[in-house]
Amino acid sequence: MLLIQAARAAAQVEYPQTTFQPVTEYGVLLNWLFMNTFWWTMSILVLVVGLTLAIAIRFRERPGDARPKAIHGHTGLELAWTILPALIVIAITIPTVKVVLQTQQKPPADALTIDVIGHQWWWEFRYPEYGVVTANQLWVPTGRPIHLSMHSADVIHSFWIPRFGGKRDVNPVPRSREGERDKRNHLQFTVKDTGSFMGQCAEFCGDSHALMMVSAMAVTPEYFKQWAAKMKPAMAQAVPVDPNATSVVQASNPINLAMPAPTGIGSPVRAEIPDSVWAAEGKKIFLGAQCIACHTIAGTSAAGVLGPSLTNFGLRPTVGAGVASSSLENVERWIHHPRSMKPGALMPGTMKGIDGGAAPTGLSDAQVHAVARYLKSLK
């Protein structure tokens, strides 16, 4: 229900990534500073253009005019065009320094610290206070100061959610030396409104830079506590596995990569099998495949850290860090052939030679369908 309400709220905004409708005090300060500089710039533009036009009209050449006398200096004019720009620079500099000092203070004691880690091409979020790790969706409570501590696992990225304000480079952390200061970048804000807010990587970082999106979910403090409790690793994700159950997965022909989505999704045979059966089978396949080497699912033996955490994956609106909606078809296609959706993706596909450097999973079409059903059931 919350996701539906957030989506409706986002849809009401004509430009979902505008910086002119901030929802944090940080964004309000930046917006005010921008407008202050903008109006000074416009005043200078009007003055310069106006004087240029006036001089061009007043002193334009006319037939019969004598050659104008050379002027070798005018003390009043020289003082004016030296003092006036200096005053304008001061009028811009003082508010800028004030905003910098306000936004670069140490986080308050009650701030929620979130570690933001940029990967090619997805975002990882760690909540040390709650022991929670998630990916591509930043969940924050309203009314509480948020402190983002940011670094990269590979190349330089740039974290930017326009309506939160601010943009920060996310740099690889160099090997630390004894006594060397922290090299991470930081960002602080307090969200005042609930809703869903879109963002993206703003620093070119490789093949799928443009597909490295992020969404932020701002919720009430009570809802945030419920979400954090559900995301804790100690909580098992639903979908029981019956070891004695007969497998519903049968070997199938390899996927036809020319198709826009995996083959057989609409198969009448599949339609006769309940989703819960597919999900239970998918869990068994997932935990027995190499998926667990890269991904984590709370409450299971999957504890990989190379790829995004898939805990509560079924609640996510997109797959592949915003590359497509998380429909069953798109999840299946992602498992089959990630690079068909996201160029350069490091995740292996099901067949040799079509994706990332790791060995292919070798999953059949039916097995992929079962795993996709399992992932969609994680809520």
PDB file of C-alpha atoms in Angstrom, residues 192-294:
ATOM      1  CA  LYS A 192      10.326  16.240   5.738  1.00  0.00           C
ATOM      2  CA  ASP A 193       7.828  14.557   3.352  1.00  0.00           C
ATOM      3  CA  THR A 194       7.018  10.919   2.713  1.00  0.00           C
ATOM      4  CA  GLY A 195       7.125   9.612  -0.842  1.00  0.00           C
ATOM      5  CA  SER A 196       9.250   8.022  -3.547  1.00  0.00           C
ATOM      6  CA  PHE A 197      12.088  10.060  -5.007  1.00  0.00           C
ATOM      7  CA  MET A 198      14.204   9.142  -8.030  1.00  0.00           C
ATOM      8  CA  GLY A 199      17.934   9.638  -8.502  1.00  0.00           C
ATOM      9  CA  GLN A 200      20.868   8.373 -10.519  1.00  0.00           C
ATOM     10  CA  CYS A 201      24.607   8.197 -10.865  1.00  0.00           C
ATOM     11  CA  ALA A 202      25.851  11.564 -12.128  1.00  0.00           C
ATOM     12  CA  GLU A 203      29.440  10.598 -12.993  1.00  0.00           C
ATOM     13  CA  PHE A 204      30.262   8.519 -16.065  1.00  0.00           C
ATOM     14  CA  CYS A 205      31.340   5.130 -14.724  1.00  0.00           C
ATOM     15  CA  GLY A 206      31.257   2.730 -17.658  1.00  0.00           C
ATOM     16  CA  ASP A 207      28.953   0.987 -20.113  1.00  0.00           C
ATOM     17  CA  SER A 208      25.742   1.186 -18.077  1.00  0.00           C
ATOM     18  CA  HIS A 209      26.291   4.506 -16.325  1.00  0.00           C
ATOM     19  CA  ALA A 210      22.963   5.806 -17.657  1.00  0.00           C
ATOM     20  CA  LEU A 211      21.210   2.726 -16.239  1.00  0.00           C
ATOM     21  CA  MET A 212      22.578   3.106 -12.688  1.00  0.00           C
ATOM     22  CA  MET A 213      19.469   4.537 -11.063  1.00  0.00           C
ATOM     23  CA  VAL A 214      18.391   4.733  -7.438  1.00  0.00           C
ATOM     24  CA  SER A 215      15.069   5.303  -5.718  1.00  0.00           C
ATOM     25  CA  ALA A 216      14.590   6.656  -2.214  1.00  0.00           C
ATOM     26  CA  MET A 217      11.629   5.697  -0.058  1.00  0.00           C
ATOM     27  CA  ALA A 218      10.884   8.261   2.651  1.00  0.00           C
ATOM     28  CA  VAL A 219       8.480   6.761   5.199  1.00  0.00           C
ATOM     29  CA  THR A 220       7.224   7.523   8.677  1.00  0.00           C
ATOM     30  CA  PRO A 221       9.525   6.540  11.571  1.00  0.00           C
ATOM     31  CA  GLU A 222       7.079   3.806  12.638  1.00  0.00           C
ATOM     32  CA  TYR A 223       6.964   2.269   9.168  1.00  0.00           C
ATOM     33  CA  PHE A 224      10.739   2.496   8.879  1.00  0.00           C
ATOM     34  CA  LYS A 225      11.178   0.469  12.081  1.00  0.00           C
ATOM     35  CA  GLN A 226       8.836  -2.190  10.710  1.00  0.00           C
ATOM     36  CA  TRP A 227      10.764  -2.288   7.434  1.00  0.00           C
ATOM     37  CA  ALA A 228      14.132  -2.552   9.227  1.00  0.00           C
ATOM     38  CA  ALA A 229      12.852  -5.375  11.431  1.00  0.00           C
ATOM     39  CA  LYS A 230      11.683  -7.304   8.384  1.00  0.00           C
ATOM     40  CA  MET A 231      15.002  -6.782   6.603  1.00  0.00           C
ATOM     41  CA  LYS A 232      17.188  -8.090   9.437  1.00  0.00           C
ATOM     42  CA  PRO A 233      19.268 -11.129   8.444  1.00  0.00           C
ATOM     43  CA  ALA A 234      17.873 -13.129  11.361  1.00  0.00           C
ATOM     44  CA  MET A 235      14.391 -13.065   9.847  1.00  0.00           C
ATOM     45  CA  ALA A 236      13.678 -15.910   7.485  1.00  0.00           C
ATOM     46  CA  GLN A 237      12.075 -15.082   4.171  1.00  0.00           C
ATOM     47  CA  ALA A 238       8.859 -16.971   3.471  1.00  0.00           C
ATOM     48  CA  VAL A 239       8.537 -19.906   1.066  1.00  0.00           C
ATOM     49  CA  PRO A 240       9.055 -23.248   2.826  1.00  0.00           C
ATOM     50  CA  VAL A 241      10.903 -26.027   1.053  1.00  0.00           C
ATOM     51  CA  ASP A 242       9.549 -29.552   1.193  1.00  0.00           C
ATOM     52  CA  PRO A 243      12.488 -31.901   0.452  1.00  0.00           C
ATOM     53  CA  ASN A 244      10.073 -34.718  -0.385  1.00  0.00           C
ATOM     54  CA  ALA A 245       8.038 -32.744  -2.891  1.00  0.00           C
ATOM     55  CA  THR A 246       8.165 -33.783  -6.530  1.00  0.00           C
ATOM     56  CA  SER A 247      10.011 -31.301  -8.701  1.00  0.00           C
ATOM     57  CA  VAL A 248       7.846 -29.297 -11.084  1.00  0.00           C
ATOM     58  CA  VAL A 249      10.897 -28.266 -13.103  1.00  0.00           C
ATOM     59  CA  GLN A 250      11.569 -30.223 -16.272  1.00  0.00           C
ATOM     60  CA  ALA A 251      14.534 -29.748 -18.590  1.00  0.00           C
ATOM     61  CA  SER A 252      13.782 -27.351 -21.422  1.00  0.00           C
ATOM     62  CA  ASN A 253      15.518 -26.144 -24.529  1.00  0.00           C
ATOM     63  CA  PRO A 254      17.908 -23.197 -24.156  1.00  0.00           C
ATOM     64  CA  ILE A 255      16.318 -19.773 -24.342  1.00  0.00           C
ATOM     65  CA  ASN A 256      16.112 -18.111 -27.739  1.00  0.00           C
ATOM     66  CA  LEU A 257      18.058 -14.866 -27.166  1.00  0.00           C
ATOM     67  CA  ALA A 258      16.331 -13.208 -30.106  1.00  0.00           C
ATOM     68  CA  MET A 259      13.073 -13.283 -28.203  1.00  0.00           C
ATOM     69  CA  PRO A 260      12.169 -10.151 -26.183  1.00  0.00           C
ATOM     70  CA  ALA A 261      11.477 -12.339 -23.145  1.00  0.00           C
ATOM     71  CA  PRO A 262      12.158 -15.950 -22.097  1.00  0.00           C
ATOM     72  CA  THR A 263      10.233 -18.610 -23.958  1.00  0.00           C
ATOM     73  CA  GLY A 264       7.366 -20.500 -22.392  1.00  0.00           C
ATOM     74  CA  ILE A 265       6.239 -17.856 -19.887  1.00  0.00           C
ATOM     75  CA  GLY A 266       2.643 -18.212 -20.960  1.00  0.00           C
ATOM     76  CA  SER A 267       2.741 -21.998 -21.135  1.00  0.00           C
ATOM     77  CA  PRO A 268      -0.621 -23.617 -20.192  1.00  0.00           C
ATOM     78  CA  VAL A 269       1.315 -26.243 -18.222  1.00  0.00           C
ATOM     79  CA  ARG A 270       2.865 -23.553 -16.038  1.00  0.00           C
ATOM     80  CA  ALA A 271      -0.475 -21.847 -15.537  1.00  0.00           C
ATOM     81  CA  GLU A 272      -1.831 -25.050 -13.950  1.00  0.00           C
ATOM     82  CA  ILE A 273       0.874 -25.087 -11.265  1.00  0.00           C
ATOM     83  CA  PRO A 274       0.305 -22.794  -8.247  1.00  0.00           C
ATOM     84  CA  ASP A 275       2.771 -19.932  -7.749  1.00  0.00           C
ATOM     85  CA  SER A 276       3.644 -21.227  -4.274  1.00  0.00           C
ATOM     86  CA  VAL A 277       4.839 -24.525  -5.756  1.00  0.00           C
ATOM     87  CA  TRP A 278       6.992 -22.734  -8.303  1.00  0.00           C
ATOM     88  CA  ALA A 279       8.397 -20.478  -5.557  1.00  0.00           C
ATOM     89  CA  ALA A 280       9.279 -23.419  -3.297  1.00  0.00           C
ATOM     90  CA  GLU A 281      11.034 -25.137  -6.177  1.00  0.00           C
ATOM     91  CA  GLY A 282      12.783 -21.892  -7.086  1.00  0.00           C
ATOM     92  CA  LYS A 283      14.126 -21.506  -3.566  1.00  0.00           C
ATOM     93  CA  LYS A 284      15.614 -24.989  -3.706  1.00  0.00           C
ATOM     94  CA  ILE A 285      17.231 -24.238  -7.067  1.00  0.00           C
ATOM     95  CA  PHE A 286      18.516 -20.828  -5.976  1.00  0.00           C
ATOM     96  CA  LEU A 287      20.147 -22.145  -2.802  1.00  0.00           C
ATOM     97  CA  GLY A 288      21.736 -25.003  -4.728  1.00  0.00           C
ATOM     98  CA  ALA A 289      23.136 -22.858  -7.535  1.00  0.00           C
ATOM     99  CA  GLN A 290      26.046 -20.426  -7.700  1.00  0.00           C
ATOM    100  CA  CYS A 291      23.623 -17.551  -7.023  1.00  0.00           C
ATOM    101  CA  ILE A 292      24.444 -17.743  -3.309  1.00  0.00           C
ATOM    102  CA  ALA A 293      28.083 -16.869  -4.019  1.00  0.00           C
ATOM    103  CA  CYS A 294      27.053 -13.317  -5.001  1.00  0.00           C
TER     104      CYS A 294
END
